[in-house]
Amino acid sequence: MEQLNDLSDPQLIRKSIEAVLRLANTFKEQNGRVPVLMEVCGSHTMAFAKSGIKKRLKEHVRLIAGPGCPVCVTDQKSIDAMIKLTEGPKRIICTFGDMMRVPGSNFSLMEAKTEGKDIRVVYSPLDSIKIAEENPDQEVIFLGIGFETTIPILALTVHEAQKKELKNYSIWMTTKLVEPVLRVLLSSEDVNIDGFLLPGHVSVVMGKKNYEFLVEGFQMPGVITGFETIELLSGIYKILQLLIDKKVSIINDYKYVVKDEGNPVAQNLIKKYFDFHDEAWRGMSVISKSGLGFKREYAQFDAKRKFKVNVGEPRKTKCRCGEIIRGLITPEECVLFNKSCTPLRPIGPCMVSTEGTCAAYYQYMREV
């Protein structure tokens, strides 16, 4: 499986599935149970479901989704605050499309827009810079959610705003980092994982070295993998081989994209503008230094300092997205799934996001 010349070759995919099943059976003979692997990345979750791998391997390898979807891990109170932010005068809120339909305690950004709030979907944070230039009499605020994959472009956006000397531009930072949340998961008594399939996108920025703590602190193996079917199968195969051989290491199976040291240019850009902040995660409360916020010298671009937003405790629902992103339950175990919670009428973010576990199960794994 080293030479992946054709990522969509059906014959190679069939052979890879057979190879994975052989190793899964060996693991079961050794341990008396199926292996449990967590795919950290929301894009991996969707790719596993869409390719049919999760369904095909269901009885042999338990693949559970992790906290790697930026929309899904944003806690309810933060969403309420972002919606409240739209209520101020002379404000234009810019966001990625996924956030528009995520329900807050009372309504969503989409519903706020229908009530006349100026909320605009952009494809890149840099698009919001142009909007700020075109509307100098309005405050333009970008909702900055995302992991290490997105944070460099946020830093680049601040750089552009600074260069253009924009006074009416800021970012509402609600970013998340992978390492702190994996530490919390592995320290939790109710999460049992044999290994991680590590996110390709985050790894492009942070590199293989970013995961050394898994080996040193937790004796946990991991494989960095891509998003094509054959890449996903290769990642599973290699982690199963590590488990069977009782070896603990991090394998970079995405070498043509990910370097051991990551992308130093992007890392330095992040370090220039941001430092560590505590962040609240859906279903996991506040995790110390698990996100990034503005350094004091760039406070003029920090929407959280610029605009005071107060919201109460969020309205409780029966949504179990918090447990789903920790891998404790599958979407079918939530009483709302495919009943009162569907893509047309979502109750939790995991049903809304294009990387959400509930959306993946609804589209590709649901029994109809």
Coordinates of C-alpha atoms in Angstrom, one line a residue:
M1 CA 0.0 0.0 0.0
E2 CA 3.1 2.3 -0.2
Q3 CA 2.8 3.3 -3.9
L4 CA -0.6 5.0 -4.4
N5 CA -0.4 5.7 -8.1
D6 CA -4.2 5.7 -8.7
L7 CA -6.2 6.9 -5.7
S8 CA -9.5 5.7 -7.2
D9 CA -8.5 2.3 -8.7
P10 CA -11.4 0.0 -7.7
Q11 CA -9.2 -3.1 -7.7
L12 CA -6.7 -1.5 -5.4
I13 CA -9.5 -0.3 -3.1
R14 CA -10.9 -3.9 -3.0
K15 CA -7.5 -5.3 -2.2
S16 CA -7.0 -2.7 0.5
I17 CA -10.3 -3.5 2.1
E18 CA -9.3 -7.2 2.2
A19 CA -6.0 -6.3 3.8
V20 CA -7.7 -4.1 6.4
L21 CA -10.1 -6.9 7.2
R22 CA -7.3 -9.4 7.7
L23 CA -5.5 -7.1 10.2
A24 CA -8.8 -6.4 12.0
N25 CA -9.4 -10.1 12.4
T26 CA -5.9 -10.6 13.7
F27 CA -6.4 -7.7 16.2
K28 CA -9.7 -9.4 17.3
E29 CA -8.0 -12.7 17.8
Q30 CA -5.3 -11.0 19.9
N31 CA -7.6 -8.9 22.0
G32 CA -11.0 -10.5 22.0
R33 CA -12.7 -7.4 20.6
V34 CA -12.7 -5.1 17.6
P35 CA -10.3 -2.2 17.4
V36 CA -11.6 1.3 18.2
L37 CA -10.2 4.1 16.1
M38 CA -11.1 7.8 16.3
E39 CA -11.0 10.0 13.2
V40 CA -10.3 13.4 14.7
C41 CA -11.2 15.4 11.6
G42 CA -14.7 16.3 10.5
S43 CA -13.7 16.0 6.8
H44 CA -12.5 12.5 7.6
T45 CA -15.8 11.6 9.2
M46 CA -17.7 12.8 6.1
A47 CA -15.2 11.0 3.7
F48 CA -15.5 7.7 5.7
A49 CA -19.3 7.8 5.5
K50 CA -19.5 9.0 1.8
S51 CA -17.0 6.3 0.6
G52 CA -18.9 3.5 2.4
I53 CA -15.8 2.5 4.4
K54 CA -17.5 3.1 7.8
K55 CA -20.4 0.9 6.8
R56 CA -18.2 -1.8 5.2
L57 CA -16.0 -2.1 8.2
K58 CA -18.7 -1.7 10.8
E59 CA -18.5 -5.2 12.2
H60 CA -14.7 -5.3 12.1
V61 CA -13.3 -1.9 13.0
R62 CA -15.2 0.6 15.2
L63 CA -14.6 4.1 13.6
I64 CA -15.8 6.8 15.9
A65 CA -16.0 10.5 15.0
G66 CA -14.0 13.0 17.1
P67 CA -14.1 16.7 17.9
G68 CA -12.7 17.9 14.6
C69 CA -15.6 19.8 13.1
P70 CA -15.2 23.5 14.0
V71 CA -18.9 24.3 13.9
C72 CA -19.9 21.3 16.0
V73 CA -17.5 22.0 18.8
T74 CA -18.6 25.6 19.1
D75 CA -20.5 25.8 22.4
Q76 CA -24.1 27.0 22.6
K77 CA -23.3 30.1 24.6
S78 CA -20.7 31.2 22.0
I79 CA -23.3 30.8 19.2
D80 CA -25.8 32.8 21.3
A81 CA -23.2 35.5 21.7
M82 CA -22.5 35.6 17.9
I83 CA -26.2 36.0 17.2
K84 CA -26.5 38.7 19.8
L85 CA -23.6 40.5 18.2
T86 CA -25.8 41.1 15.1
E87 CA -28.1 43.4 17.1
G88 CA -25.8 46.4 17.4
P89 CA -26.2 49.4 15.1
K90 CA -24.2 49.8 11.9
R91 CA -22.8 46.3 11.9
I92 CA -22.1 43.9 9.1
I93 CA -21.4 40.3 10.3
C94 CA -19.4 38.1 7.9
T95 CA -19.3 34.3 8.3
F96 CA -18.8 31.0 6.6
G97 CA -22.0 29.4 5.3
D98 CA -22.1 26.5 7.8
M99 CA -22.7 28.9 10.7
M100 CA -25.8 30.4 9.2
R101 CA -28.2 27.6 10.1
V102 CA -26.7 26.5 13.5
P103 CA -29.5 27.0 16.0
G104 CA -28.9 29.3 19.0
S105 CA -31.1 29.2 22.1
N106 CA -33.8 31.2 20.3
F107 CA -32.9 31.4 16.6
S108 CA -30.1 31.2 14.1
L109 CA -28.0 33.7 12.1
M110 CA -30.2 32.8 9.1
E111 CA -33.3 33.8 11.0
A112 CA -31.6 37.0 12.3
K113 CA -30.8 37.8 8.6
T114 CA -34.5 37.4 7.7
E115 CA -35.3 39.9 10.4
G116 CA -33.1 42.5 8.6
K117 CA -29.7 42.1 10.2
D118 CA -26.8 42.6 7.8
I119 CA -25.2 39.1 7.8
R120 CA -23.1 38.1 4.8
V121 CA -21.7 34.7 3.9
V122 CA -18.1 34.8 2.6
Y123 CA -15.9 32.1 1.1
S124 CA -12.7 33.5 2.7
P125 CA -12.0 35.9 5.6
L126 CA -10.2 38.0 3.2
D127 CA -13.5 38.8 1.4
S128 CA -14.6 40.5 4.6
I129 CA -11.7 43.0 4.3
K130 CA -13.1 44.2 1.0
I131 CA -16.5 44.6 2.6
A132 CA -15.0 46.7 5.3
E133 CA -13.3 48.9 2.7
E134 CA -16.5 49.4 0.8
N135 CA -18.5 50.2 4.0
P136 CA -16.3 52.7 6.0
D137 CA -19.3 53.9 8.1
Q138 CA -20.1 50.4 9.3
E139 CA -18.3 48.0 11.7
V140 CA -17.5 44.8 9.9
I141 CA -17.0 41.7 12.1
F142 CA -15.9 38.3 10.9
L143 CA -16.9 35.3 13.0
G144 CA -13.6 33.5 13.3
I145 CA -14.2 29.8 14.0
G146 CA -11.9 27.0 13.0
F147 CA -8.9 24.9 13.9
E148 CA -5.2 25.3 13.0
T149 CA -6.2 24.8 9.3
T150 CA -8.1 28.1 9.3
I151 CA -6.2 30.2 11.8
P152 CA -3.3 31.1 9.4
I153 CA -5.8 32.7 7.0
L154 CA -7.3 34.6 9.9
A155 CA -3.8 35.9 10.8
L156 CA -3.3 36.8 7.1
T157 CA -6.6 38.7 7.2
V158 CA -5.5 40.7 10.3
H159 CA -2.2 41.5 8.4
E160 CA -4.2 42.9 5.5
A161 CA -6.5 44.9 7.8
Q162 CA -3.4 46.3 9.5
K163 CA -1.7 47.2 6.2
K164 CA -4.8 48.9 4.9
E165 CA -5.2 50.7 8.3
L166 CA -8.8 49.7 8.6
K167 CA -10.5 51.1 11.7
N168 CA -13.9 49.4 11.2
Y169 CA -12.7 45.8 11.0
S170 CA -12.4 43.1 13.7
I171 CA -12.7 39.3 14.2
W172 CA -14.7 37.5 16.8
M173 CA -12.2 34.8 17.6
T174 CA -13.6 31.4 18.7
T175 CA -10.9 29.2 17.3
K176 CA -9.9 25.8 18.6
L177 CA -6.7 23.7 18.8
V178 CA -6.4 20.0 18.4
E179 CA -3.7 19.1 20.9
P180 CA -5.6 20.4 24.1
V181 CA -8.8 18.6 23.2
L182 CA -7.0 15.3 22.5
R183 CA -5.3 15.6 25.9
V184 CA -8.7 16.0 27.5
L185 CA -10.2 13.1 25.7
L186 CA -7.3 10.8 26.6
S187 CA -7.5 11.8 30.2
S188 CA -11.2 11.1 30.4
E189 CA -12.2 7.8 31.9
D190 CA -15.3 7.4 29.6
V191 CA -13.4 7.6 26.3
N192 CA -11.7 4.4 25.1
I193 CA -9.6 4.6 22.0
D194 CA -6.9 2.3 20.5
G195 CA -5.5 4.9 18.1
F196 CA -6.1 8.1 16.2
L197 CA -6.5 8.8 12.5
L198 CA -5.0 12.3 12.5
P199 CA -6.3 15.2 10.5
G200 CA -4.5 15.9 7.2
H201 CA -5.4 19.5 6.9
V202 CA -4.3 20.5 10.5
S203 CA -1.1 18.5 10.0
V204 CA -0.2 20.5 6.9
V205 CA 0.1 23.5 9.2
M206 CA 1.4 21.9 12.4
G207 CA 3.4 18.9 11.1
K208 CA 3.9 15.4 12.4
K209 CA 5.9 16.8 15.4
N210 CA 2.7 18.3 16.7
Y211 CA 1.5 14.8 17.8
E212 CA 4.6 13.6 19.6
F213 CA 2.7 14.2 22.9
L214 CA 0.4 11.2 22.0
V215 CA 3.3 8.8 22.2
E216 CA 5.3 10.5 25.0
G217 CA 2.3 11.2 27.3
F218 CA -0.3 8.6 26.5
Q219 CA 1.4 5.7 24.6
M220 CA -1.2 6.3 21.9
P221 CA -0.4 5.5 18.2
G222 CA -1.7 7.7 15.4
V223 CA -1.5 7.9 11.6
I224 CA -1.8 11.2 9.6
T225 CA -3.9 10.4 6.5
G226 CA -5.5 12.1 3.5
F227 CA -9.1 12.1 2.4
E228 CA -9.3 9.8 -0.7
T229 CA -10.8 6.3 -0.1
I230 CA -7.5 4.6 -0.7
E231 CA -5.7 7.0 1.7
L232 CA -8.3 6.4 4.4
L233 CA -7.9 2.6 4.1
S234 CA -4.1 3.0 4.1
G235 CA -4.4 4.9 7.3
I236 CA -6.5 2.2 9.0
Y237 CA -4.2 -0.5 7.7
K238 CA -1.1 1.2 9.2
I239 CA -2.6 1.9 12.6
L240 CA -3.9 -1.7 12.8
Q241 CA -0.4 -2.9 12.0
L242 CA 1.0 -0.8 14.8
L243 CA -1.5 -2.1 17.3
I244 CA -0.9 -5.7 16.3
D245 CA 2.9 -5.3 16.5
K246 CA 2.4 -3.4 19.8
K247 CA 4.3 -0.4 18.5
V248 CA 3.5 3.1 19.6
S249 CA 4.4 5.8 17.1
I250 CA 3.1 8.5 14.8
I251 CA 3.1 7.6 11.1
N252 CA 2.9 10.3 8.5
D253 CA 0.9 8.6 5.7
Y254 CA 0.3 11.9 3.9
K255 CA 4.0 12.7 3.2
Y256 CA 3.3 14.3 -0.2
V257 CA 1.4 17.0 1.6
V258 CA 2.5 17.0 5.3
K259 CA 6.0 17.7 6.5
D260 CA 7.4 16.7 9.9
E261 CA 7.8 20.4 10.8
G262 CA 4.6 21.5 9.2
N263 CA 4.4 25.0 7.6
P264 CA 6.8 27.3 9.5
V265 CA 5.5 30.4 7.6
A266 CA 2.0 29.7 8.7
Q267 CA 3.1 29.0 12.2
N268 CA 5.0 32.2 12.5
L269 CA 2.1 34.2 11.1
I270 CA -0.1 32.7 13.8
K271 CA 2.4 33.4 16.6
K272 CA 2.7 37.1 15.4
Y273 CA -0.9 38.0 16.0
F274 CA -2.3 35.4 18.5
D275 CA -1.6 33.8 21.8
F276 CA -3.3 31.1 23.8
H277 CA -6.8 31.6 25.3
D278 CA -9.2 29.4 27.2
E279 CA -12.1 28.2 25.1
A280 CA -15.4 26.6 25.8
W281 CA -16.2 23.4 23.8
R282 CA -19.6 21.9 23.3
G283 CA -20.1 19.1 25.7
M284 CA -16.7 19.6 27.3
S285 CA -16.9 22.9 29.2
V286 CA -13.9 25.3 29.1
I287 CA -10.5 23.8 28.2
S288 CA -7.5 25.7 29.3
K289 CA -5.4 27.3 26.5
S290 CA -7.4 25.4 23.9
G291 CA -7.9 28.3 21.5
L292 CA -6.2 31.4 20.2
G293 CA -7.1 35.1 20.7
F294 CA -5.5 38.4 19.8
K295 CA -2.3 39.6 21.5
R296 CA -2.8 42.8 23.4
E297 CA -0.9 44.9 20.8
Y298 CA -3.6 43.9 18.2
A299 CA -6.6 44.6 20.4
Q300 CA -8.1 47.0 17.8
F301 CA -9.0 44.0 15.7
D302 CA -10.4 41.9 18.6
A303 CA -14.2 42.1 18.4
K304 CA -14.6 40.6 21.9
R305 CA -12.8 43.6 23.3
K306 CA -14.4 46.1 21.0
F307 CA -18.1 45.0 21.5
K308 CA -19.5 43.9 24.8
V309 CA -22.0 41.1 24.4
N310 CA -23.8 39.6 27.3
V311 CA -25.9 36.4 27.0
G312 CA -27.5 34.2 29.7
E313 CA -27.2 30.5 30.1
P314 CA -28.2 28.7 26.9
R315 CA -31.6 27.0 26.6
K316 CA -31.2 23.2 27.3
T317 CA -32.4 20.7 24.7
K318 CA -32.2 17.0 24.3
C319 CA -29.5 17.4 21.6
R320 CA -26.5 15.1 22.3
C321 CA -24.0 16.7 20.0
G322 CA -21.6 17.1 23.0
E323 CA -21.5 13.4 23.5
I324 CA -21.3 12.6 19.8
I325 CA -18.1 14.8 19.3
R326 CA -16.5 13.0 22.2
G327 CA -17.2 9.6 20.6
L328 CA -19.4 8.4 23.4
I329 CA -22.5 7.8 21.3
T330 CA -23.4 7.5 17.6
P331 CA -26.0 9.8 16.1
E332 CA -28.6 7.0 16.0
E333 CA -28.4 6.9 19.8
C334 CA -29.7 10.5 20.1
V335 CA -33.5 10.5 20.5
L336 CA -33.8 13.5 18.2
F337 CA -31.8 12.0 15.2
N338 CA -33.9 11.7 12.0
K339 CA -37.0 12.6 14.0
S340 CA -37.2 16.1 15.2
C341 CA -33.6 16.8 14.1
T342 CA -33.0 16.6 10.3
P343 CA -30.9 18.7 7.8
L344 CA -34.0 20.7 7.0
R345 CA -34.8 21.4 10.7
P346 CA -31.5 20.9 12.6
I347 CA -31.5 21.1 16.4
G348 CA -27.7 20.7 16.9
P349 CA -24.7 21.8 14.9
C350 CA -23.6 18.2 14.0
M351 CA -26.7 18.0 11.8
V352 CA -25.9 21.3 10.1
S353 CA -22.3 21.3 9.3
T354 CA -20.9 19.8 6.1
E355 CA -18.3 18.1 8.4
G356 CA -20.9 17.1 11.1
T357 CA -21.2 13.5 12.2
C358 CA -25.0 13.6 12.3
A359 CA -25.1 15.0 8.8
A360 CA -22.8 12.3 7.6
Y361 CA -24.9 9.5 9.2
Y362 CA -28.1 11.1 7.9
Q363 CA -26.8 11.3 4.3
Y364 CA -24.8 8.1 3.9
M365 CA -25.5 5.6 6.8
R366 CA -29.1 6.0 7.6
E367 CA -31.3 2.9 7.3
V368 CA -34.4 3.8 5.2

